[in-house]
Amino acid sequence: MSIGLFIDGAYLLKTFREHIDYVKLREHIESTLGDTIDEGYFFNADSDPPKAEKLHNALTLPMPRGPGLRVKIYWLQKKQLFWPKQLGGQPVVHPDNPEIQYEQTTQKAVDVGLVYHMVRSYHKRKWTKLVLIAGDGDFHEPVQSLVESENVDLYLVGAVRNISDELRPYARSIFEIDQEPLHSQLRLNRDRA
């Protein structure tokens, strides 16, 4: 028996809102589930690759120095915002400085990459427990298939308030990392960093 761990980095950052100790996170998952992580992945999209490089390098270090994750980095897409045509179709600009046009930045391919690697990993490694640190309902179909057809036990990590209603029914439990005492246990000790 073993564990597949899949982390949506943007979701984890949004949920935890502080620097998380990924080694402690891995230790907590393995201790609580009484098993070892066979394969672990971290998915993200970065606007500042040099700044994120230090974190991504640290994530790949094997235990005990790091959490031993495989890091997959995708891209961001920026799109300038415009008012709908029925409201004039003009650019959406800053109220005090009309030279600044607002942009929407979105991650591209992170969810698809996570699903691809999760399903691929399961079929190659046959782990029996899936720990998913994500809350998006888009993961519903592959999760449902793994739970119902492949008899995989699902454990969600996150905040109940931002885990999709479509995912919750398949989970054996939810590790609420935004609640105490788990939140304090996983907070990164800056002396260790």
CSV table of C-alpha atoms in Angstrom, one decimal:
chain,number,residue,atom,x,y,z
A,1,MET,CA,0.0,0.0,0.0
A,2,SER,CA,1.2,3.5,-0.7
A,3,ILE,CA,0.2,7.1,-1.3
A,4,GLY,CA,0.0,9.4,-4.3
A,5,LEU,CA,0.3,13.1,-3.4
A,6,PHE,CA,-0.8,15.8,-5.8
A,7,ILE,CA,-0.5,19.5,-4.8
A,8,ASP,CA,-2.0,22.5,-6.7
A,9,GLY,CA,0.6,25.1,-5.5
A,10,ALA,CA,-1.7,28.1,-6.0
A,11,TYR,CA,-4.5,26.4,-4.1
A,12,LEU,CA,-2.2,25.6,-1.2
A,13,LEU,CA,-0.9,29.2,-1.0
A,14,LYS,CA,-4.4,30.6,-1.1
A,15,THR,CA,-5.6,28.2,1.6
A,16,PHE,CA,-2.6,28.3,4.0
A,17,ARG,CA,-1.7,32.0,3.5
A,18,GLU,CA,1.7,31.6,5.1
A,19,HIS,CA,4.9,29.8,4.3
A,20,ILE,CA,4.3,26.1,4.8
A,21,ASP,CA,6.8,23.5,5.9
A,22,TYR,CA,6.5,20.9,3.1
A,23,VAL,CA,8.6,18.3,5.1
A,24,LYS,CA,6.2,18.6,8.0
A,25,LEU,CA,3.3,18.3,5.6
A,26,ARG,CA,4.7,15.1,4.2
A,27,GLU,CA,5.4,13.7,7.6
A,28,HIS,CA,1.9,14.6,8.8
A,29,ILE,CA,0.3,12.8,5.8
A,30,GLU,CA,2.4,9.7,6.2
A,31,SER,CA,1.9,9.5,10.0
A,32,THR,CA,-1.8,10.1,9.8
A,33,LEU,CA,-2.4,7.6,7.0
A,34,GLY,CA,0.1,5.1,8.3
A,35,ASP,CA,1.8,4.7,4.9
A,36,THR,CA,4.5,6.2,2.7
A,37,ILE,CA,4.2,8.6,-0.2
A,38,ASP,CA,5.2,6.7,-3.3
A,39,GLU,CA,5.0,9.6,-5.7
A,40,GLY,CA,4.4,13.3,-4.9
A,41,TYR,CA,3.9,16.1,-7.3
A,42,PHE,CA,3.7,19.9,-7.0
A,43,PHE,CA,2.1,21.9,-9.8
A,44,ASN,CA,2.3,25.6,-10.2
A,45,ALA,CA,2.5,28.5,-12.7
A,46,ASP,CA,5.0,31.3,-12.0
A,47,SER,CA,5.2,35.0,-13.0
A,48,ASP,CA,8.7,35.3,-11.4
A,49,PRO,CA,10.6,32.1,-12.1
A,50,PRO,CA,13.9,33.2,-10.5
A,51,LYS,CA,12.1,34.0,-7.3
A,52,ALA,CA,10.2,30.7,-7.2
A,53,GLU,CA,13.3,28.7,-8.3
A,54,LYS,CA,14.6,28.5,-4.7
A,55,LEU,CA,11.3,27.0,-3.5
A,56,HIS,CA,11.0,24.6,-6.4
A,57,ASN,CA,14.6,23.4,-5.9
A,58,ALA,CA,13.9,22.8,-2.1
A,59,LEU,CA,10.7,20.9,-3.0
A,60,THR,CA,12.7,18.3,-5.0
A,61,LEU,CA,15.2,17.5,-2.2
A,62,PRO,CA,14.5,13.9,-0.9
A,63,MET,CA,13.6,13.3,2.7
A,64,PRO,CA,14.7,14.3,5.3
A,65,ARG,CA,16.1,17.5,3.8
A,66,GLY,CA,13.1,18.1,1.6
A,67,PRO,CA,9.7,16.7,0.8
A,68,GLY,CA,10.9,14.8,-2.3
A,69,LEU,CA,8.3,16.2,-4.8
A,70,ARG,CA,8.4,16.3,-8.6
A,71,VAL,CA,7.8,19.9,-9.6
A,72,LYS,CA,5.8,20.7,-12.7
A,73,ILE,CA,5.8,24.4,-13.7
A,74,TYR,CA,3.3,25.8,-16.2
A,75,TRP,CA,2.7,29.3,-17.6
A,76,LEU,CA,0.6,32.3,-16.9
A,77,GLN,CA,-1.5,34.1,-19.4
A,78,LYS,CA,-2.3,37.8,-19.2
A,79,LYS,CA,-5.3,39.3,-20.9
A,80,GLN,CA,-6.2,43.0,-21.0
A,81,LEU,CA,-9.7,43.7,-19.7
A,82,PHE,CA,-12.4,45.6,-21.6
A,83,TRP,CA,-15.9,46.6,-20.6
A,84,PRO,CA,-18.6,44.6,-22.5
A,85,LYS,CA,-19.7,46.1,-25.8
A,86,GLN,CA,-23.1,47.0,-24.4
A,87,LEU,CA,-21.2,49.2,-21.8
A,88,GLY,CA,-19.0,50.8,-24.5
A,89,GLY,CA,-16.3,48.2,-25.0
A,90,GLN,CA,-13.6,50.6,-23.6
A,91,PRO,CA,-10.5,49.3,-21.7
A,92,VAL,CA,-10.9,48.9,-17.9
A,93,VAL,CA,-8.5,51.4,-16.5
A,94,HIS,CA,-7.3,52.5,-13.0
A,95,PRO,CA,-9.7,55.2,-11.6
A,96,ASP,CA,-6.8,57.6,-10.8
A,97,ASN,CA,-4.4,56.8,-13.7
A,98,PRO,CA,-6.1,56.1,-17.0
A,99,GLU,CA,-2.7,55.0,-18.4
A,100,ILE,CA,-2.9,51.8,-16.4
A,101,GLN,CA,-5.2,49.2,-18.0
A,102,TYR,CA,-6.2,46.3,-15.8
A,103,GLU,CA,-5.2,42.8,-16.8
A,104,GLN,CA,-6.4,39.4,-15.8
A,105,THR,CA,-3.7,36.8,-15.1
A,106,THR,CA,-4.7,33.1,-15.2
A,107,GLN,CA,-2.8,29.9,-14.8
A,108,LYS,CA,-2.7,27.8,-18.0
A,109,ALA,CA,-2.6,24.0,-18.1
A,110,VAL,CA,-2.0,23.4,-14.3
A,111,ASP,CA,-5.3,21.5,-13.8
A,112,VAL,CA,-4.8,19.5,-16.9
A,113,GLY,CA,-1.2,18.6,-16.0
A,114,LEU,CA,-2.3,17.6,-12.5
A,115,VAL,CA,-5.0,15.3,-13.8
A,116,TYR,CA,-2.7,13.8,-16.4
A,117,HIS,CA,0.1,13.0,-13.9
A,118,MET,CA,-2.3,11.8,-11.3
A,119,VAL,CA,-4.0,9.2,-13.6
A,120,ARG,CA,-0.7,8.3,-15.2
A,121,SER,CA,0.9,7.8,-11.8
A,122,TYR,CA,-1.9,5.6,-10.5
A,123,HIS,CA,-1.8,3.3,-13.5
A,124,LYS,CA,2.0,2.9,-13.3
A,125,ARG,CA,2.4,2.8,-9.5
A,126,LYS,CA,-1.0,1.5,-8.2
A,127,TRP,CA,-1.0,3.4,-5.0
A,128,THR,CA,-4.1,2.9,-2.9
A,129,LYS,CA,-4.4,6.3,-1.2
A,130,LEU,CA,-4.7,9.6,-3.0
A,131,VAL,CA,-3.9,12.8,-1.2
A,132,LEU,CA,-5.2,15.8,-3.2
A,133,ILE,CA,-4.3,19.3,-2.2
A,134,ALA,CA,-6.8,21.1,-4.5
A,135,GLY,CA,-10.4,22.1,-4.3
A,136,ASP,CA,-11.5,22.6,-7.9
A,137,GLY,CA,-14.6,20.7,-9.0
A,138,ASP,CA,-12.8,20.1,-12.4
A,139,PHE,CA,-11.1,17.2,-10.7
A,140,HIS,CA,-14.4,15.5,-10.0
A,141,GLU,CA,-14.4,13.0,-12.9
A,142,PRO,CA,-10.9,11.6,-12.5
A,143,VAL,CA,-11.3,11.5,-8.7
A,144,GLN,CA,-14.7,9.7,-9.0
A,145,SER,CA,-13.1,7.2,-11.4
A,146,LEU,CA,-10.2,6.4,-9.1
A,147,VAL,CA,-12.5,6.1,-6.0
A,148,GLU,CA,-15.3,4.2,-7.6
A,149,SER,CA,-13.6,2.1,-10.2
A,150,GLU,CA,-10.1,1.6,-8.8
A,151,ASN,CA,-11.0,1.5,-5.1
A,152,VAL,CA,-8.6,4.3,-4.2
A,153,ASP,CA,-9.1,6.1,-0.9
A,154,LEU,CA,-9.2,9.9,-1.3
A,155,TYR,CA,-8.0,12.3,1.3
A,156,LEU,CA,-8.4,16.0,0.7
A,157,VAL,CA,-6.1,18.7,2.2
A,158,GLY,CA,-7.4,22.3,2.3
A,159,ALA,CA,-10.2,24.4,3.8
A,160,VAL,CA,-13.7,23.0,3.7
A,161,ARG,CA,-15.0,26.4,2.5
A,162,ASN,CA,-13.0,26.2,-0.7
A,163,ILE,CA,-13.2,22.5,-1.5
A,164,SER,CA,-15.8,21.8,-4.2
A,165,ASP,CA,-19.0,20.1,-3.3
A,166,GLU,CA,-18.3,17.7,-6.2
A,167,LEU,CA,-15.1,16.4,-4.5
A,168,ARG,CA,-16.2,16.2,-0.8
A,169,PRO,CA,-18.5,13.1,-1.2
A,170,TYR,CA,-15.5,11.0,-2.3
A,171,ALA,CA,-13.2,11.9,0.5
A,172,ARG,CA,-12.5,9.6,3.5
A,173,SER,CA,-11.5,12.7,5.4
A,174,ILE,CA,-10.3,16.3,5.0
A,175,PHE,CA,-7.1,17.6,6.6
A,176,GLU,CA,-8.1,21.2,7.4
A,177,ILE,CA,-4.8,23.0,7.2
A,178,ASP,CA,-6.5,26.4,7.8
A,179,GLN,CA,-7.6,25.2,11.3
A,180,GLU,CA,-5.7,24.7,14.5
A,181,PRO,CA,-3.7,22.8,15.6
A,182,LEU,CA,-2.7,21.6,12.2
A,183,HIS,CA,-2.1,25.1,10.8
A,184,SER,CA,0.5,25.9,13.5
A,185,GLN,CA,2.1,22.5,13.1
A,186,LEU,CA,2.7,23.1,9.4
A,187,ARG,CA,3.8,26.7,9.6
A,188,LEU,CA,7.4,27.1,8.4
A,189,ASN,CA,9.9,27.8,11.1
A,190,ARG,CA,12.1,30.5,9.5
A,191,ASP,CA,15.2,29.2,11.4
A,192,ARG,CA,14.9,26.0,9.4
A,193,ALA,CA,14.3,27.6,6.0
